[in-house]
Coordinates of C-alpha atoms (C1' of nucleotides) in Angstrom, one line a residue:
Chain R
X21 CA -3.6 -11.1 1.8
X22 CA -1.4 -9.3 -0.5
X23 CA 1.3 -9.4 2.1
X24 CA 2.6 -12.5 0.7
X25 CA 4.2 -11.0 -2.0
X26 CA 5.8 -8.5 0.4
X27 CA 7.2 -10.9 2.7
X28 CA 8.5 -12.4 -0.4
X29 CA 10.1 -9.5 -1.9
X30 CA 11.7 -8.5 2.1
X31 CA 13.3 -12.0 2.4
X32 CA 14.8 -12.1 -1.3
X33 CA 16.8 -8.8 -1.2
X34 CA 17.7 -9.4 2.5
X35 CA 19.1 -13.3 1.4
X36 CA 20.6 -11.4 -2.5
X37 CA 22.2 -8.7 0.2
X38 CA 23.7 -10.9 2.4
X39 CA 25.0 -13.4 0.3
X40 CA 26.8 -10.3 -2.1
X41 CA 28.5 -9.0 0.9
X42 CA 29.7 -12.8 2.0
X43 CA 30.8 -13.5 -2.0
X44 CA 32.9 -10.0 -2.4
X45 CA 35.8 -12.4 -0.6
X46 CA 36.2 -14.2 -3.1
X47 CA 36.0 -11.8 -5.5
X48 CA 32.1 -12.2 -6.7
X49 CA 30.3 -9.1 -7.3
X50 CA 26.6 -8.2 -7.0
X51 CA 24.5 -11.1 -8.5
X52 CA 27.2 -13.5 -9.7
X53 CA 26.9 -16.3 -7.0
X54 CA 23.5 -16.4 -8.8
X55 CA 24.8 -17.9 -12.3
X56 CA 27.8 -19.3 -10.9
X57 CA 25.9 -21.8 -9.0
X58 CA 23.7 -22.4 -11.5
X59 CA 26.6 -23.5 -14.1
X60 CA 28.6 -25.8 -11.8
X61 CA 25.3 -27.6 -11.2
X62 CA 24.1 -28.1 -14.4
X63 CA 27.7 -27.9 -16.4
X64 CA 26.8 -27.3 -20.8
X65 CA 24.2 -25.5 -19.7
X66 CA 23.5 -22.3 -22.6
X67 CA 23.1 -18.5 -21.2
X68 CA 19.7 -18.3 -22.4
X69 CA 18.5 -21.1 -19.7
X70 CA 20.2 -19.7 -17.5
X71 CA 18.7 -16.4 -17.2
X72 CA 15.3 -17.8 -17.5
X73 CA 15.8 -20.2 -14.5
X74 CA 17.3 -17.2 -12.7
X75 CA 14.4 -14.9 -13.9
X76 CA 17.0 -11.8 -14.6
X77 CA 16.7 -9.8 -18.9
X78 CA 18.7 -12.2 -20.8
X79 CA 21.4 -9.1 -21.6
X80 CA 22.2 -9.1 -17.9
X81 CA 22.6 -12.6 -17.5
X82 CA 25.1 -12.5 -20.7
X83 CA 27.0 -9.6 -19.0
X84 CA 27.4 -11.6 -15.7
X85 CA 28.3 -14.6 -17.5
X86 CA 31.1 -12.9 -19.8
X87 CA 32.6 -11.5 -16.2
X88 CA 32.5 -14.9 -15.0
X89 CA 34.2 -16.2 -18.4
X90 CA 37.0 -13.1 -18.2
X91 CA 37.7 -14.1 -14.3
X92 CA 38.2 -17.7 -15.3
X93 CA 35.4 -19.4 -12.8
X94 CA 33.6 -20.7 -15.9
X95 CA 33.9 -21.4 -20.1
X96 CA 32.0 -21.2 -23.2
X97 CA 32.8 -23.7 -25.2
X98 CA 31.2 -24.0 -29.1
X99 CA 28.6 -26.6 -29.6
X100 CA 29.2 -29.7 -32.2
X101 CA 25.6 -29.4 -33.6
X102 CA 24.8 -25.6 -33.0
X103 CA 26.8 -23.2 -34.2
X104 CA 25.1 -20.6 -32.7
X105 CA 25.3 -21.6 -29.0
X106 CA 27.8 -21.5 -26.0
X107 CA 27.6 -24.2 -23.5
X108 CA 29.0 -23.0 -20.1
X109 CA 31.3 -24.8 -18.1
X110 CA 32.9 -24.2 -14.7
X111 CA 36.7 -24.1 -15.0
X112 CA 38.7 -26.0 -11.9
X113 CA 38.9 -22.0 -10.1
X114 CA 35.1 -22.5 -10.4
X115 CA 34.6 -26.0 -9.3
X116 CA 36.9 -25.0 -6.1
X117 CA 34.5 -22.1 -5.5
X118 CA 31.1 -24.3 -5.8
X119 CA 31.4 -26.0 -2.1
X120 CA 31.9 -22.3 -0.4
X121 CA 28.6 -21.6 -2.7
X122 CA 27.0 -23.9 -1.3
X123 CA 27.7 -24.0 2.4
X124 CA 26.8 -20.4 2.4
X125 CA 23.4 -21.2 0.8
X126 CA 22.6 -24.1 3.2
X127 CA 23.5 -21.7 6.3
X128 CA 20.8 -19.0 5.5
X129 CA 18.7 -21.8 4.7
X130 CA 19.6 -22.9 7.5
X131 CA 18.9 -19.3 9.3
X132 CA 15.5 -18.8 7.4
X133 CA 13.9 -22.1 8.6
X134 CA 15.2 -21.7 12.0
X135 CA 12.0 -22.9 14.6
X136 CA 10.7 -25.1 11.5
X137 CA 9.4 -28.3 12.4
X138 CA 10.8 -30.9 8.9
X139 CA 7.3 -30.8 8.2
X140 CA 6.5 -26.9 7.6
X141 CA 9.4 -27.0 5.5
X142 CA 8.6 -29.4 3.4
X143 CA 5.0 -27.4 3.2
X144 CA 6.4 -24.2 2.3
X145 CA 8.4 -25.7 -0.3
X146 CA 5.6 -27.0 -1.9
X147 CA 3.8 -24.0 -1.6
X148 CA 6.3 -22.4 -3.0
X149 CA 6.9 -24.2 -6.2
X150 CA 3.3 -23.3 -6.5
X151 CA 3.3 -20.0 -6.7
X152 CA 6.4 -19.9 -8.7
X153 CA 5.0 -22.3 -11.8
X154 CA 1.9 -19.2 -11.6
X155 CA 4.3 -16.5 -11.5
X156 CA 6.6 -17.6 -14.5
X157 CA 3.5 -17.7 -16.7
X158 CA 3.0 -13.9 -16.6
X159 CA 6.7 -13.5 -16.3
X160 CA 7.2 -14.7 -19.9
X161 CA 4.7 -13.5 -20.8
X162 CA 5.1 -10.2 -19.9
X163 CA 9.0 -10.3 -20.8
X164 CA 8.1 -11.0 -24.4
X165 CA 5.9 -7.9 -24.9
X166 CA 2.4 -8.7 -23.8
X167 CA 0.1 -6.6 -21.7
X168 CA -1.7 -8.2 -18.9
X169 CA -5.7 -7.1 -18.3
X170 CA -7.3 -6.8 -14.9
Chain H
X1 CA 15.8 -28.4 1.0
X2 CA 17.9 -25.5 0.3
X3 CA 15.5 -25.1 -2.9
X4 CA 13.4 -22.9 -1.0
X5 CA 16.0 -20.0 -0.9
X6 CA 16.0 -20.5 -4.8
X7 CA 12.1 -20.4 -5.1
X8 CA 11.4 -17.1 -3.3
X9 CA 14.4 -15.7 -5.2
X10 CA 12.6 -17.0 -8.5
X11 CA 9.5 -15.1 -8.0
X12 CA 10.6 -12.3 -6.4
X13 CA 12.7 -11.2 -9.4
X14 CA 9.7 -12.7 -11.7
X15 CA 7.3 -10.5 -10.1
X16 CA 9.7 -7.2 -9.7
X17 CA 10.1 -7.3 -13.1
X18 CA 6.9 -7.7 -14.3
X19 CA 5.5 -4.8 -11.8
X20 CA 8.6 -2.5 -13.5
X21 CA 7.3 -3.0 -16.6
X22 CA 3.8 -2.3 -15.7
X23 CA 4.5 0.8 -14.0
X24 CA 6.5 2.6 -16.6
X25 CA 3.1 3.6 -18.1
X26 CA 3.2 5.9 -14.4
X27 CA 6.8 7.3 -15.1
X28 CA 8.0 4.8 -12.7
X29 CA 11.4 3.4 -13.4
X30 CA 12.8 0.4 -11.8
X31 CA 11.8 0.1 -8.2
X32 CA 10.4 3.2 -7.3
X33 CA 7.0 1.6 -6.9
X34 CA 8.3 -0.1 -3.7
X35 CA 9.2 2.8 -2.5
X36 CA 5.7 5.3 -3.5
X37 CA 3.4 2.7 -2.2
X38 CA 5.2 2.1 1.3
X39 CA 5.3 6.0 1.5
X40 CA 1.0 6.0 0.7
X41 CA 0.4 3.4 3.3
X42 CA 2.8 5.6 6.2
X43 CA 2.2 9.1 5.5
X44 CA 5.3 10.4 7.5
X45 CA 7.8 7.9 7.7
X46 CA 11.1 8.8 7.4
X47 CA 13.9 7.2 4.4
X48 CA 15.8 5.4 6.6
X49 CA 12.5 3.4 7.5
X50 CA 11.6 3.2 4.6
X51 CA 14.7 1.4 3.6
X52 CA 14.6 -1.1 6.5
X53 CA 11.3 -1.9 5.4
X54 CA 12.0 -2.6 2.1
X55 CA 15.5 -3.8 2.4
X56 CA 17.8 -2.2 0.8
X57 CA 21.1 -0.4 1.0
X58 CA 20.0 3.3 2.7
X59 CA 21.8 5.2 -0.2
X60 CA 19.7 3.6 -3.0
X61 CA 16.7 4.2 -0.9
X62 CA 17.7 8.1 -0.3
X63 CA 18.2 8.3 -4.2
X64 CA 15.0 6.0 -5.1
X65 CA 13.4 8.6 -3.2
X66 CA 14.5 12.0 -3.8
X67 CA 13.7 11.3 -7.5
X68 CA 10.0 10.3 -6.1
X69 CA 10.4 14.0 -4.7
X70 CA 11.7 15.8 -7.9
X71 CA 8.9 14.0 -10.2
X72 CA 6.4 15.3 -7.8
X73 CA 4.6 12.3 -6.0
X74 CA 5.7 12.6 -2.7
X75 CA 7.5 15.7 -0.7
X76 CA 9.2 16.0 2.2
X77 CA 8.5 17.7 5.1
X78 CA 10.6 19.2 7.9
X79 CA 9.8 17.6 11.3
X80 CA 9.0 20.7 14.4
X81 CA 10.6 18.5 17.2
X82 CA 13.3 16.8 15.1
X83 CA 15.7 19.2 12.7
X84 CA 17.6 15.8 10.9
X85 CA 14.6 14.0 9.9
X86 CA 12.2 14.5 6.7
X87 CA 9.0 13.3 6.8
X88 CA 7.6 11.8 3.4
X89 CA 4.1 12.2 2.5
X90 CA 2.8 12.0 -1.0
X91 CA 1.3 14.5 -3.0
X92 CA -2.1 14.6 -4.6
X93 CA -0.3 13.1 -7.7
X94 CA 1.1 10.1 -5.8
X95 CA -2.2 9.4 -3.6
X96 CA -3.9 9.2 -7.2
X97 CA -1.2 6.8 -8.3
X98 CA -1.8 4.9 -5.4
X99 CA -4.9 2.6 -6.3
X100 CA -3.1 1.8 -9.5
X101 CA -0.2 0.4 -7.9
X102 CA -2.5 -1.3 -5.6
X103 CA -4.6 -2.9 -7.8
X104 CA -1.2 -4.4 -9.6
X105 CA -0.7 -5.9 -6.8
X106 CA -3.5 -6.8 -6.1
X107 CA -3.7 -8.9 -9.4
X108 CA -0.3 -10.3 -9.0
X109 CA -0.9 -11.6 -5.6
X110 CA -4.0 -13.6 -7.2
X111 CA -2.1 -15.1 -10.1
X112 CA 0.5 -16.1 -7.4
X113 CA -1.9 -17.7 -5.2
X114 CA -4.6 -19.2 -8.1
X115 CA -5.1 -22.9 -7.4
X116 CA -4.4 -21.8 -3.5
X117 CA -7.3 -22.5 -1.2
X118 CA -8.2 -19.7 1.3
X119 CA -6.4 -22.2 4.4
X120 CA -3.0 -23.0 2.0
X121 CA -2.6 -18.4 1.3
X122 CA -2.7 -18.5 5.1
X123 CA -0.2 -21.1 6.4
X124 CA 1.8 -19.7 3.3
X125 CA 1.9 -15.5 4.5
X126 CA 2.3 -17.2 8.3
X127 CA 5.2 -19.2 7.4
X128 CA 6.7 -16.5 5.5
X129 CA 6.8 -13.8 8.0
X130 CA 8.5 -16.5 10.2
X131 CA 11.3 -17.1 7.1
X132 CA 11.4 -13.0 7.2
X133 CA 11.6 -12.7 11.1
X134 CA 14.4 -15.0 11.0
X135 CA 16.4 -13.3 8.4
X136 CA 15.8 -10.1 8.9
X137 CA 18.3 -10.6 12.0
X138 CA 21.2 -11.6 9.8
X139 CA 20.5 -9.2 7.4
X140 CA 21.0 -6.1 10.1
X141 CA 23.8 -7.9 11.4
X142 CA 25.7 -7.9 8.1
X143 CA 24.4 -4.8 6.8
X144 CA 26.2 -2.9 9.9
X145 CA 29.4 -5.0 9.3
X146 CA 29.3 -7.8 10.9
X147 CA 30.9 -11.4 10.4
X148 CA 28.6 -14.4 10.0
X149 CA 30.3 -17.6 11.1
X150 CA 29.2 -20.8 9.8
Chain D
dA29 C1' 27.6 19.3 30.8
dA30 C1' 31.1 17.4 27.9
dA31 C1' 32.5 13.4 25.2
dA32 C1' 31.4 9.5 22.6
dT33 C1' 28.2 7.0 19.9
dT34 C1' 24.2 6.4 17.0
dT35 C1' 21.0 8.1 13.7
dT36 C1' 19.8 10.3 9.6
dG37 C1' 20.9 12.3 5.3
dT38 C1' 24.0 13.4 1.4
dT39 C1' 27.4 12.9 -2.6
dG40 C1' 31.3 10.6 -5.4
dT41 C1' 32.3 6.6 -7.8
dA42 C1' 32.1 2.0 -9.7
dT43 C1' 29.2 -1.6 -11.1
dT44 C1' 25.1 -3.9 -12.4
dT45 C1' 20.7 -3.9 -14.7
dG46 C1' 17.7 -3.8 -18.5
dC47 C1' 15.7 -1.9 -22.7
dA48 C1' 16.4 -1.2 -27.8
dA49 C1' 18.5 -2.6 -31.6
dC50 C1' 21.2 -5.5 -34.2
dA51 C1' 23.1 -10.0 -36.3
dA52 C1' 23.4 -14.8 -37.4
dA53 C1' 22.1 -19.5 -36.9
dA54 C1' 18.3 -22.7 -36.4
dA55 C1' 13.6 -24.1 -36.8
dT56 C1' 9.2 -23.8 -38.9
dA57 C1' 6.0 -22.6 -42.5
dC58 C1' 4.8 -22.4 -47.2
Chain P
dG1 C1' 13.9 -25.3 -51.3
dT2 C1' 12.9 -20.7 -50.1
dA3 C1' 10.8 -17.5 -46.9
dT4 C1' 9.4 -16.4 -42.3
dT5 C1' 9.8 -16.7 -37.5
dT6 C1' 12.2 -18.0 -33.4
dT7 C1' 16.3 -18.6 -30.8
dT8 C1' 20.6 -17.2 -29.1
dG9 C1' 24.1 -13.9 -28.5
dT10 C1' 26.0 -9.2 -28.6
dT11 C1' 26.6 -4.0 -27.9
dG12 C1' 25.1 1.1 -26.9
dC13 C1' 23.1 3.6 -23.7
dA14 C1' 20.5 5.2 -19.6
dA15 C1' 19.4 4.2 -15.1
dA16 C1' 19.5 1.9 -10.5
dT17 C1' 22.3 0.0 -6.9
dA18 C1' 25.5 0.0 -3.3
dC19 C1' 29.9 0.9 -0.9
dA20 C1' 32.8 4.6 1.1
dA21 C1' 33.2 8.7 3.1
dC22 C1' 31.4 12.7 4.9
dA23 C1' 28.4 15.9 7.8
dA24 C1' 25.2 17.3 11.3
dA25 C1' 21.6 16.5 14.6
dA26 C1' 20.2 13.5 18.4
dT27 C1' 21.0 10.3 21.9
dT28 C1' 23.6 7.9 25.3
dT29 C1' 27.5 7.5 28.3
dT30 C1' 30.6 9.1 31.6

DNA sequence: AAAATTTTGTTGTATTTGCAACAAAAATAC
DNA sequence: GTATTTTTGTTGCAAATACAACAAAATTTT
């Protein structure tokens, strides 16, 4: 049954591919779509979150997010509180982009559920989730050093 | 529902990650475990199958490989019918790697699916190889050039 | 059988990715 | 209140990734 992880891993660099090839038109490179979206839809968000929602080192995610920053989709802007962290913004370049973000993401949904009863989605999504909150445990954990036994 | 996309995107970097780190105790670097393993299960597949498989970009895969060659876990072989082709098999070294790997995934498959009842890992790898079916299509389409419309 | 197309493999180049190592601010412990 | 640890961010470096462009064998078309 180990297939499952497969299937998972097939799906995600076919989707990552397509949607890197679709994005280079509007001048996106390799992974960025990925933090874009997540910044237009939770705006003030810091990098840190972001890579951990996004599951990518935290170095890459704040290479990604400087490109973003020097191609003016997004902005860090300096905290009141914290000195030490950047919230990130979309700029109005970014917030024009979002929508063609989106509609690209809800077309290879769109494509991967195709012969889905609402149902069966709604299972798999919950399935899903599932496996994702067991996954992130050992993901942390192993990203901050420790050695897993089995 | 387009969360679904996100999810499988979530764990598959999650787990990637983790297995890269695992296997650098093998003198594995990034993603060359996806590679050895599908090479152990098909003795004599050819790289450009090898990449479909997998999905990704045919060059990575030829380079993914011919490192896989030079370390010494797999070699490749010329074919008597077929004088462009070169079969992969792996060597003694990378069948002994081989229940390592397995047994990684192995483990990573059961922290995905702990809480899952035997019925709920089923529907899940049934509804996945559907969501993989279906975008497998669009990924060969775009990969040779082609236009999406949406 | 010759011509055109597809398959398979390679290399040059640019970019992303991630680990290691550092720094500074913030949070926690003593 | 000071010391320690954690959080957040950065940069140097080595490596993977993928596009473009090429070459040669195999296959298909004419």
């Amino acid at each position: 049954m180990r297939e499952i992880l497969r299937e998972i891993g097939m799906i995600a660099r076919a989707l990552d591919s397509i949607s890197n090839i679709e994005f280079k038109e509007f001048d996106l490179t390799k992974g960025q779509y990925l933090y874009l979206i997540r910044i237009c839809e939770k705006p003030g968000i810091i990098q840190e979150k972001v890579a951990e929602m996004i599951k990518v080192d935290r170095t890459t995610a704040a290479r990604a997010i400087k490109k973003l920053e020097v191609q003016g989709f997004i902005e860090k802007k300096n905290d009141d509180q914290n000195k030490k962290i950047k919230r990130l913004h979309p700029t109005k370049k970014g917030k024009e982009l979002y929508p063609f973000l989106k509609r690209e993401g809800d077309h290879s949904n769109k494509v991967a559920l195709s012969g889905f009863s609402e149902k069966e989605a709604e299972v798999l999504l919950d399935l899903l989730q599932r496996v994702r909150k067991n996954v992130e445990v050992d993901w942390d954990f192993v990203k901050k050093g420790n050695k897993r036994e089995y």
